[in-house]
mmCIF file of C-alpha atoms and ligand atoms in Angstrom:
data_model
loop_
_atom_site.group_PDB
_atom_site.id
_atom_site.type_symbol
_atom_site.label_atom_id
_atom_site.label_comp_id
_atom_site.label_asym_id
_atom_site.label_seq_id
_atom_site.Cartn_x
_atom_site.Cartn_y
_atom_site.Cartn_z
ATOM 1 C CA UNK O 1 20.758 6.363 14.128
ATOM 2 C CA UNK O 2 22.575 4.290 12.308
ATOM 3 C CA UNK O 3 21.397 2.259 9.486
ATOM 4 C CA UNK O 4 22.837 -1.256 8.831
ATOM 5 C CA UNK O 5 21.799 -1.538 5.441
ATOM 6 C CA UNK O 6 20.081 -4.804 4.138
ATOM 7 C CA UNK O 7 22.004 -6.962 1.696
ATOM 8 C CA UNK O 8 20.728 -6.568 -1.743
ATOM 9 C CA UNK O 9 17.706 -7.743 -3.084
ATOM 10 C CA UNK O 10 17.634 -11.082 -4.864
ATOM 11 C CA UNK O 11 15.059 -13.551 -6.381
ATOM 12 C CA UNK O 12 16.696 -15.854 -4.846
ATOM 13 C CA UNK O 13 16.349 -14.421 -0.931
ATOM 14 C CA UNK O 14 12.694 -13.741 -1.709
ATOM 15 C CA UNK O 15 12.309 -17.095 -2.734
ATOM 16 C CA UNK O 16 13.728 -18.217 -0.089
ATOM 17 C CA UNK O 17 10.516 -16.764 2.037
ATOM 18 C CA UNK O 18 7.934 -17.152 -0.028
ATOM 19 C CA UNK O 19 5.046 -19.362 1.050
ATOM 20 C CA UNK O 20 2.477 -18.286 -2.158
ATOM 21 C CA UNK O 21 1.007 -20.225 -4.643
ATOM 22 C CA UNK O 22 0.285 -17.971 -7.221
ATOM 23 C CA UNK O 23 2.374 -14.330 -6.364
ATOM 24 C CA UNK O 24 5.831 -14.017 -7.086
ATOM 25 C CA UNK O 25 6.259 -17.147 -8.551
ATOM 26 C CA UNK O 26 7.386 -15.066 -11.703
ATOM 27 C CA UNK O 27 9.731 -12.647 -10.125
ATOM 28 C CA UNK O 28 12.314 -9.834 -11.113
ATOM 29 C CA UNK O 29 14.457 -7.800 -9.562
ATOM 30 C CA UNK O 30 16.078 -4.867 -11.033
ATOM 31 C CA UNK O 31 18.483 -2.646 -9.115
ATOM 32 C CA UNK O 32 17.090 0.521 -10.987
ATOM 33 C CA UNK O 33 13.473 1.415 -12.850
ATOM 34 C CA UNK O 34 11.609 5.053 -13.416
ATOM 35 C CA UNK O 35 8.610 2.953 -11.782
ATOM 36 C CA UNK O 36 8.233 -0.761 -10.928
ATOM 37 C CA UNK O 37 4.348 -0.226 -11.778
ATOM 38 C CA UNK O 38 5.317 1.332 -15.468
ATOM 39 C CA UNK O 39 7.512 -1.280 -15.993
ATOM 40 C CA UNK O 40 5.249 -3.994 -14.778
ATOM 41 C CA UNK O 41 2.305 -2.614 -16.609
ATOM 42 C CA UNK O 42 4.382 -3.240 -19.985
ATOM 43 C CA UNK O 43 4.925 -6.497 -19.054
ATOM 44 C CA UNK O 44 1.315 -7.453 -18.152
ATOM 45 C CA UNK O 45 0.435 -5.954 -22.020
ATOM 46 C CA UNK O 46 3.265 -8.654 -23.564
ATOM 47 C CA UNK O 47 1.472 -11.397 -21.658
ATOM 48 C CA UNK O 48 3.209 -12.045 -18.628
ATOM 49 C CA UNK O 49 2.082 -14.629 -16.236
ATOM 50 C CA UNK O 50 -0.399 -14.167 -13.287
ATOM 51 C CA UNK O 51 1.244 -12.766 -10.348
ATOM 52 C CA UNK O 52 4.059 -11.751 -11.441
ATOM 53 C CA UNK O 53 6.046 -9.023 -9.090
ATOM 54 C CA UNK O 54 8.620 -6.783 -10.108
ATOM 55 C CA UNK O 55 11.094 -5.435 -7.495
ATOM 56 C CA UNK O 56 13.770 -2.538 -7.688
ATOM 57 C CA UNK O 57 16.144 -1.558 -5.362
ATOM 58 C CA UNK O 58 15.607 2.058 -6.354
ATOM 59 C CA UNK O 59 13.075 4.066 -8.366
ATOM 60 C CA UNK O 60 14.085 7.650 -10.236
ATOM 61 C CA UNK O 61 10.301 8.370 -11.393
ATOM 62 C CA UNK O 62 8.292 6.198 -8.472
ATOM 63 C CA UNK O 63 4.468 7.122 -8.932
ATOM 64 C CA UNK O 64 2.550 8.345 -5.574
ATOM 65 C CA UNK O 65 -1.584 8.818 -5.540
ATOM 66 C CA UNK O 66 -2.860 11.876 -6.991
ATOM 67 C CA UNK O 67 0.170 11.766 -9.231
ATOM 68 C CA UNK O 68 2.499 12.657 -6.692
ATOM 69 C CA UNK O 69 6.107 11.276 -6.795
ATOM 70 C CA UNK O 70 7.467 8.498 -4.405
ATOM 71 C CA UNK O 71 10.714 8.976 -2.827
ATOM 72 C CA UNK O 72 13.130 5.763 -3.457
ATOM 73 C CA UNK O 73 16.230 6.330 -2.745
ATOM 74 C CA UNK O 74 18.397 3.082 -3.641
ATOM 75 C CA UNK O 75 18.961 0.095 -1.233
ATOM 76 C CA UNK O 76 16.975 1.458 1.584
ATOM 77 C CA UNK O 77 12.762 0.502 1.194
ATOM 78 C CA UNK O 78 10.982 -2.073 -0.210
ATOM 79 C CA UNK O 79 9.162 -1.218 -3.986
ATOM 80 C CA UNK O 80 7.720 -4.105 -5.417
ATOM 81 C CA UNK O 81 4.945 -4.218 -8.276
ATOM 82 C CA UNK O 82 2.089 -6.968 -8.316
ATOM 83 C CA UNK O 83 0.281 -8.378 -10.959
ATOM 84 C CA UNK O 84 -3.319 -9.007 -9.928
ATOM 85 C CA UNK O 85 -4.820 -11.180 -12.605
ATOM 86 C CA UNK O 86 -9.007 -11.252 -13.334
ATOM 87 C CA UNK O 87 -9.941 -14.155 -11.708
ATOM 88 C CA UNK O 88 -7.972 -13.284 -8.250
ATOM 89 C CA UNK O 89 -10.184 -10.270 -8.072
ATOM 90 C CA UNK O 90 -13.466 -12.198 -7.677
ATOM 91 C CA UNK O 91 -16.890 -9.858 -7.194
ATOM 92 C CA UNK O 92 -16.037 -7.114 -5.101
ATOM 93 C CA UNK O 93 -16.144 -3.906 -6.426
ATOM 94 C CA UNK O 94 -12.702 -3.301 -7.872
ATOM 95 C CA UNK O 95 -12.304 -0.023 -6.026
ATOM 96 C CA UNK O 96 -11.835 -2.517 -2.976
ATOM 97 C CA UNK O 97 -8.104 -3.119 -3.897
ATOM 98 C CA UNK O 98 -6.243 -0.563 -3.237
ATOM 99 C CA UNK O 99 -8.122 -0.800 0.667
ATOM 100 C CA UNK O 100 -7.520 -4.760 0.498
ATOM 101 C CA UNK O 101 -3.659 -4.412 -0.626
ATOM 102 C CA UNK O 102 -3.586 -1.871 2.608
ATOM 103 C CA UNK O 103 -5.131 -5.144 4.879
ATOM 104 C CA UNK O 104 -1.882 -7.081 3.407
ATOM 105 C CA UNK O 105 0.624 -4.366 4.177
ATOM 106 C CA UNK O 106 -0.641 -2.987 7.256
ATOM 107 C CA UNK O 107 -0.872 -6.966 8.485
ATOM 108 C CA UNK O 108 2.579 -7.274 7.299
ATOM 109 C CA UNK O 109 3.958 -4.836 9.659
ATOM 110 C CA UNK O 110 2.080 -5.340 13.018
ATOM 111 C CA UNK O 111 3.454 -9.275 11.876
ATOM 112 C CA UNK O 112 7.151 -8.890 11.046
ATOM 113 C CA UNK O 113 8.066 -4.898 12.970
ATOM 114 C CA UNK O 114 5.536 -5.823 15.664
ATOM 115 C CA UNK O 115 4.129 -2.252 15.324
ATOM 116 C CA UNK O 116 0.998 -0.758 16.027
ATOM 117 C CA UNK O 117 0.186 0.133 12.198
ATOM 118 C CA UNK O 118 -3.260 1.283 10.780
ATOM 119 C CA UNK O 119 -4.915 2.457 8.023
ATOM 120 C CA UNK O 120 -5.814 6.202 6.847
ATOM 121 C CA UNK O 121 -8.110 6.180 4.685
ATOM 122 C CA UNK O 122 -7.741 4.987 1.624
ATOM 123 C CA UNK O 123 -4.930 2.990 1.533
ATOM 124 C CA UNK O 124 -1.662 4.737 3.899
ATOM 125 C CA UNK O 125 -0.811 2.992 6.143
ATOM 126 C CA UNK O 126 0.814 4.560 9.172
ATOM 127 C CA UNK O 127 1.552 4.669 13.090
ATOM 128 C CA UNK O 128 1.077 7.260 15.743
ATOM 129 C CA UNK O 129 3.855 8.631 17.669
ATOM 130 C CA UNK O 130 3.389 11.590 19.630
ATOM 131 C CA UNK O 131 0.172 11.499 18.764
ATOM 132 C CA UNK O 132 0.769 11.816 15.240
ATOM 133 C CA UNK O 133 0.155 9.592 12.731
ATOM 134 C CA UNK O 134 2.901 9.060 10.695
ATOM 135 C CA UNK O 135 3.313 7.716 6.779
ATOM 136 C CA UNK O 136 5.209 4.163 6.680
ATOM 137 C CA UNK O 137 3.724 2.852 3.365
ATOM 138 C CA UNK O 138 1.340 3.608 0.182
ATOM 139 C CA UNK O 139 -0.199 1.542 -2.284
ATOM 140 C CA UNK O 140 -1.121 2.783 -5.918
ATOM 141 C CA UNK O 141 -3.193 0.585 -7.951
ATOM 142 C CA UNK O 142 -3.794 1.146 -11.392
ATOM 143 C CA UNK O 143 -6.400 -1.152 -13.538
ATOM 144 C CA UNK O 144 -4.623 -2.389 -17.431
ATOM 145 C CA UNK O 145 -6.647 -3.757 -19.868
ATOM 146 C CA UNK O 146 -5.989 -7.530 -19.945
ATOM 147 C CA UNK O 147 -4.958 -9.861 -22.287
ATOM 148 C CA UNK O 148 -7.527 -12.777 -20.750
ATOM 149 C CA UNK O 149 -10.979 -12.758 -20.758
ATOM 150 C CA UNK O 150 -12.801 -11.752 -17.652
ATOM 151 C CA UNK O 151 -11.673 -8.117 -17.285
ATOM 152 C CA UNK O 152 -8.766 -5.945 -16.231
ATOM 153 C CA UNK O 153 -6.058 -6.806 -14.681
ATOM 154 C CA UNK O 154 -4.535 -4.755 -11.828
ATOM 155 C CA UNK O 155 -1.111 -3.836 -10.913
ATOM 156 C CA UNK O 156 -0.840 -3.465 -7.200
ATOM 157 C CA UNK O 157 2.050 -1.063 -6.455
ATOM 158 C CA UNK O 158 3.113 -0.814 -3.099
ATOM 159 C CA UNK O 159 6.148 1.535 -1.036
ATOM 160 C CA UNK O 160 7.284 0.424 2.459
ATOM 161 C CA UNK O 161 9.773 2.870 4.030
ATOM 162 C CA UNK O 162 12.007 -0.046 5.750
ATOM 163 C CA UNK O 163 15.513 0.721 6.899
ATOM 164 C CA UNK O 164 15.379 4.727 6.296
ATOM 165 C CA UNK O 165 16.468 7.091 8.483
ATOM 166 C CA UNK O 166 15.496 9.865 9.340
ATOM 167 C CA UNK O 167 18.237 12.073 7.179
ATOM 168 C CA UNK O 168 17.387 10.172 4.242
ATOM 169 C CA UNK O 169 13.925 11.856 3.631
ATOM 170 C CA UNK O 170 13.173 15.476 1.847
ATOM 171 C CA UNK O 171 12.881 18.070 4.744
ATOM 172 C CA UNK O 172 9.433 18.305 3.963
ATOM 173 C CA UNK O 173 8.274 15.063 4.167
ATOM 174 C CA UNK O 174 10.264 14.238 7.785
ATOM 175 C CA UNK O 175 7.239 15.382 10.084
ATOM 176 C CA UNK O 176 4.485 13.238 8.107
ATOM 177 C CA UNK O 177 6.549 10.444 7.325
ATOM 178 C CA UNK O 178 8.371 7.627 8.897
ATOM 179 C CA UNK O 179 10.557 3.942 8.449
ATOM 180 C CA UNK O 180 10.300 0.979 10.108
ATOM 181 C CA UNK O 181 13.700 1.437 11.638
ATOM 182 C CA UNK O 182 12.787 4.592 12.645
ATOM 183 C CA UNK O 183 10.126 3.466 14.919
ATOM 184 C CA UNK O 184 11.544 0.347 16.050
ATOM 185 C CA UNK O 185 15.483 1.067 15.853
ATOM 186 C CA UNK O 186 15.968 -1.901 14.179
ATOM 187 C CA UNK O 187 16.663 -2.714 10.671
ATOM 188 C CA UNK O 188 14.225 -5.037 8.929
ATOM 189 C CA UNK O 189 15.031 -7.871 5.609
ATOM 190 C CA UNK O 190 13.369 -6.576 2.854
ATOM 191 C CA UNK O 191 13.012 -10.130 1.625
ATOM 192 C CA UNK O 192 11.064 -11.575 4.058
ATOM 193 C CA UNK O 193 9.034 -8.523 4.262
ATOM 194 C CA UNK O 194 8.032 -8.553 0.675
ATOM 195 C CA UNK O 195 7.163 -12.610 1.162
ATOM 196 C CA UNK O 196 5.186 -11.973 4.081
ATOM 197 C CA UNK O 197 2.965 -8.472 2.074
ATOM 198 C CA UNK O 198 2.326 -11.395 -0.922
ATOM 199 C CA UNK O 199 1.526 -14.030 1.676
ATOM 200 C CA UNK O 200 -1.254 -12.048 3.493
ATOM 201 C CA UNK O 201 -2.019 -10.774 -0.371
ATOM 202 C CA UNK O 202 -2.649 -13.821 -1.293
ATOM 203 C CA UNK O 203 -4.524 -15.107 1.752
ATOM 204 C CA UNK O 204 -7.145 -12.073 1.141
ATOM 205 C CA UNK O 205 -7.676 -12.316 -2.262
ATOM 206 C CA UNK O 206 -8.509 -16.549 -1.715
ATOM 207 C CA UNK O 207 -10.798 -15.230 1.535
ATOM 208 C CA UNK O 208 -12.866 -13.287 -1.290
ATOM 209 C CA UNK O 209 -13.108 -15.656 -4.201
ATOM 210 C CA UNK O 210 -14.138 -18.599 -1.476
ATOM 211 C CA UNK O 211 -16.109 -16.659 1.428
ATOM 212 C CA UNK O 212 -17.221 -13.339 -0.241
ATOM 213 C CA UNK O 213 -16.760 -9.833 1.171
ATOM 214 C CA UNK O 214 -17.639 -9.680 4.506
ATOM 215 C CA UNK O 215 -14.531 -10.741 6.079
ATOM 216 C CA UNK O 216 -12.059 -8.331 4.219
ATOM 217 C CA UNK O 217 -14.750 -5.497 4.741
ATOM 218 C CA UNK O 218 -14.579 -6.124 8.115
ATOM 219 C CA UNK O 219 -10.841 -6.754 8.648
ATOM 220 C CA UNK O 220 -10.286 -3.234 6.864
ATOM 221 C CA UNK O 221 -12.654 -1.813 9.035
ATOM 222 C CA UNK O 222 -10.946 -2.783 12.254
ATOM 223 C CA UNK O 223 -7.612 -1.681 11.009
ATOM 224 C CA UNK O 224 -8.296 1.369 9.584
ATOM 225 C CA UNK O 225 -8.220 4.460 12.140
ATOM 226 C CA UNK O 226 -10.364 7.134 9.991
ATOM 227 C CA UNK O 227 -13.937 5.473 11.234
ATOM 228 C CA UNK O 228 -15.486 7.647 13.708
ATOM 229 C CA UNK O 229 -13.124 10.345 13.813
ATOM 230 C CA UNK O 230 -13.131 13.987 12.390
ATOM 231 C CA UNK O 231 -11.260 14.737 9.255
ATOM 232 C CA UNK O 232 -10.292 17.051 6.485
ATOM 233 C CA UNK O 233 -10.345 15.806 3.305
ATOM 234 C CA UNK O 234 -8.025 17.670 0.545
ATOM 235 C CA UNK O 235 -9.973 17.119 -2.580
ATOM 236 C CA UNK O 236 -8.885 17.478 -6.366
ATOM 237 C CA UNK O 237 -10.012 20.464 -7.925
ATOM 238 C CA UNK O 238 -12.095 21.534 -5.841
ATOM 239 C CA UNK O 239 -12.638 23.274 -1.448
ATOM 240 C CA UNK O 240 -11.324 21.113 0.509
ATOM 241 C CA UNK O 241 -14.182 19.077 2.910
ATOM 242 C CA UNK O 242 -14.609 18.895 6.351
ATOM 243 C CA UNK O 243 -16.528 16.379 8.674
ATOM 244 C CA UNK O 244 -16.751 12.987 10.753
ATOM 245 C CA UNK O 245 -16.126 9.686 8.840
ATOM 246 C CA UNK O 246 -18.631 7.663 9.492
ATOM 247 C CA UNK O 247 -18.178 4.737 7.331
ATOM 248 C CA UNK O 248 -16.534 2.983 4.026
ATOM 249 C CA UNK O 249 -19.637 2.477 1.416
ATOM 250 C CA UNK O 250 -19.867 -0.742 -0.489
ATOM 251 C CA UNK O 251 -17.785 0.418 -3.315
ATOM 252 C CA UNK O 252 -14.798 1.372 -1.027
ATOM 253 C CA UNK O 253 -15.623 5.257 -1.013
ATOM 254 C CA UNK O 254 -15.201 7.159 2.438
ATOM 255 C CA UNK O 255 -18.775 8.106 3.772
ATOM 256 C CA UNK O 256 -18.296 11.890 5.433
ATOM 257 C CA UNK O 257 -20.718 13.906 7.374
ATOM 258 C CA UNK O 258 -20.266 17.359 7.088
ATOM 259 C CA UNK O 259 -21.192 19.714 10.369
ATOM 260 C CA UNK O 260 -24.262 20.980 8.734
ATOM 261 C CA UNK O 261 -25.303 17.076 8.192
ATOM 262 C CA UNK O 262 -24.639 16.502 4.184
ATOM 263 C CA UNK O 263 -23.434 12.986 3.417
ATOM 264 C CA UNK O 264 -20.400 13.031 0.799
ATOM 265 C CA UNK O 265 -18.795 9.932 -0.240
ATOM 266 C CA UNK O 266 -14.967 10.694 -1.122
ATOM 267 C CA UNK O 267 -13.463 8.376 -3.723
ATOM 268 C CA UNK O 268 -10.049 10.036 -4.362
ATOM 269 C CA UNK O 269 -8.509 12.739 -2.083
ATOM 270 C CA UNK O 270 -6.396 13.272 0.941
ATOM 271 C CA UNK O 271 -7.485 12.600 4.642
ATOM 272 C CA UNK O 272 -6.175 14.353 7.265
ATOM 273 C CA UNK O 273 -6.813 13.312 10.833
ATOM 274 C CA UNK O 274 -8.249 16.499 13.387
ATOM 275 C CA UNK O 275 -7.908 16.253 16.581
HETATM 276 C C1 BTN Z 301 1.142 6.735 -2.276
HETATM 277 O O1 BTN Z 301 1.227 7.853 -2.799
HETATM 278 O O2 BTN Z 301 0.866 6.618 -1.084
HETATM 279 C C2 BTN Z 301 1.357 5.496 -3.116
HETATM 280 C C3 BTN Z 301 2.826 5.172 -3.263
HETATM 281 C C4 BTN Z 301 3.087 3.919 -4.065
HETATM 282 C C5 BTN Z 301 4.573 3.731 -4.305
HETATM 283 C C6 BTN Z 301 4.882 2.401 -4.933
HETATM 284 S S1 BTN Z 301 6.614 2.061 -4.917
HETATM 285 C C7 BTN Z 301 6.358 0.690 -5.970
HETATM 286 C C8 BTN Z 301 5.299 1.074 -6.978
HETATM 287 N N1 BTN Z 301 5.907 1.711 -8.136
HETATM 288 C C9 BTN Z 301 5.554 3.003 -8.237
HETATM 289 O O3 BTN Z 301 5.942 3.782 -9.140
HETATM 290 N N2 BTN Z 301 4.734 3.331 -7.236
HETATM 291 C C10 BTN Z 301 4.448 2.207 -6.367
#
């Protein structure tokens, strides 16, 4: 396969899609960062402006969950860094994020790739080939103590794996994990990608403050595929669990039933889909 890489990133092509109010209207783009979410995170503590997004090209020290690394090789994927402000956060618990940042992404794909994506529980979000469902983008969110009153503000990092191919990833990761040109053979504008993840972002977080949970509950719900089915769940520090997933609690945490009918709810860990 051969990639036709995207032209390079600009404020000015992202503007050129963007259909927000509030995200990305302060915007930077940097063509190399350790992290996106460091370096916005510094920026939120000077005082920088609600919504702001930071972009790179490439990352040499991108942050994965459970303090893994994320690959980001330059020119290639789509790492962008979003400044969640208090008030955009509204009631819900604000372990609901990194699931409701998923809702965006995941929405963002099936839109723009026309791909079957879902969710895995908490926040992957993937798409089965072969019967295997495969990684094409992860969200970290990490909570900073804000300057404005009201609470903490959140930076919303998020990974797409756009115009990668196959040859581009580490050995180890090539089973598990996937691009969007991989799937659809067809490279993909980062640009309007990253306008269309802030649109839906955006959309979401105004759906909360003005109608309350239930629709975002709901929309995660139908998107993610780890209801109903059995799992392994890889757990810090301690046996990994097995059982069926029988629902997301009100706090976000992944409701398990073990064989012998104990009910654990998993906030942090790794899922793995049995067959
Ligand atoms: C995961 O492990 O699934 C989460 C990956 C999150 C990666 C993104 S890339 C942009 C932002 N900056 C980082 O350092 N990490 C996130």
């Amino acid at each position: 396969m051969n990639p036709q890489p995207d032209s390079p990133l600009s404020v000015e092509t992202i503007r050129a899609h963007l259909t927000t109010r509030v995200l990305g209207s302060t915007l930077y783009v940097h063509n190399e960062v350790d992290s996106t979410n460091r370096l916005l995170a510094d920026l939120a503590r000077e005082g920088a402006p609600d919504g702001t997004v930071v972009v790179a090209e490439s990352q040499t020290a991108g942050r994965g969950r459970l303090g893994r690394q994320w690959v980001s090789p330059p020119g290639l994927n789509l790492y962008a860094s979003i400044l969640l402000p208090p008030w955009m956060q509204s009631s819900i618990a604000i372990t609901w994020f990194p699931l409701l940042a998923a809702v965006a992404v995941g929405r963002a794909i099936r839109d723009l790739a026309e791909l079957p994506a879902t969710l895995k529980w908490p926040n992957d979000v993937i798409v089965l080939r072969d019967g295997i469902g495969r990684k094409l983008a992860g969200i970290l969110v990490e909570a900073i103590e804000s300057q404005q009153p009201g609470g903490r503000a959140m930076v919303i990092g998020i990974g797409i794996n756009v115009n990668m191919p196959i040859e581009a990833f580490p050995v180890e990761l090539r089973s598990t994990a996937t691009s969007l040109l991989i799937e659809t053979g067809r490279p993909f504008a980062r640009s309007r990608l990253l306008a269309t993840v802030l649109g839906e972002l955006e959309r979401l977080c105004d759906e909360l403050r003005e109608h309350g949970s239930g629709g975002i509950v709901e929309a995660y719900q139908n998107l993610c595929d780890t209801i109903g089915k059995r799992i392994r769940v890889e757990l810090v520090g301690s046996e990994p669990a097995e059982g069926t997933a029988e629902v997301i609690a009100s706090d976000g945490a992944l409701r398990l039933r073990t064989r012998e009918g104990k009910i654990l709810e998993i906030r942090a860990g790794d899922v793995v889909h049995l067959r």
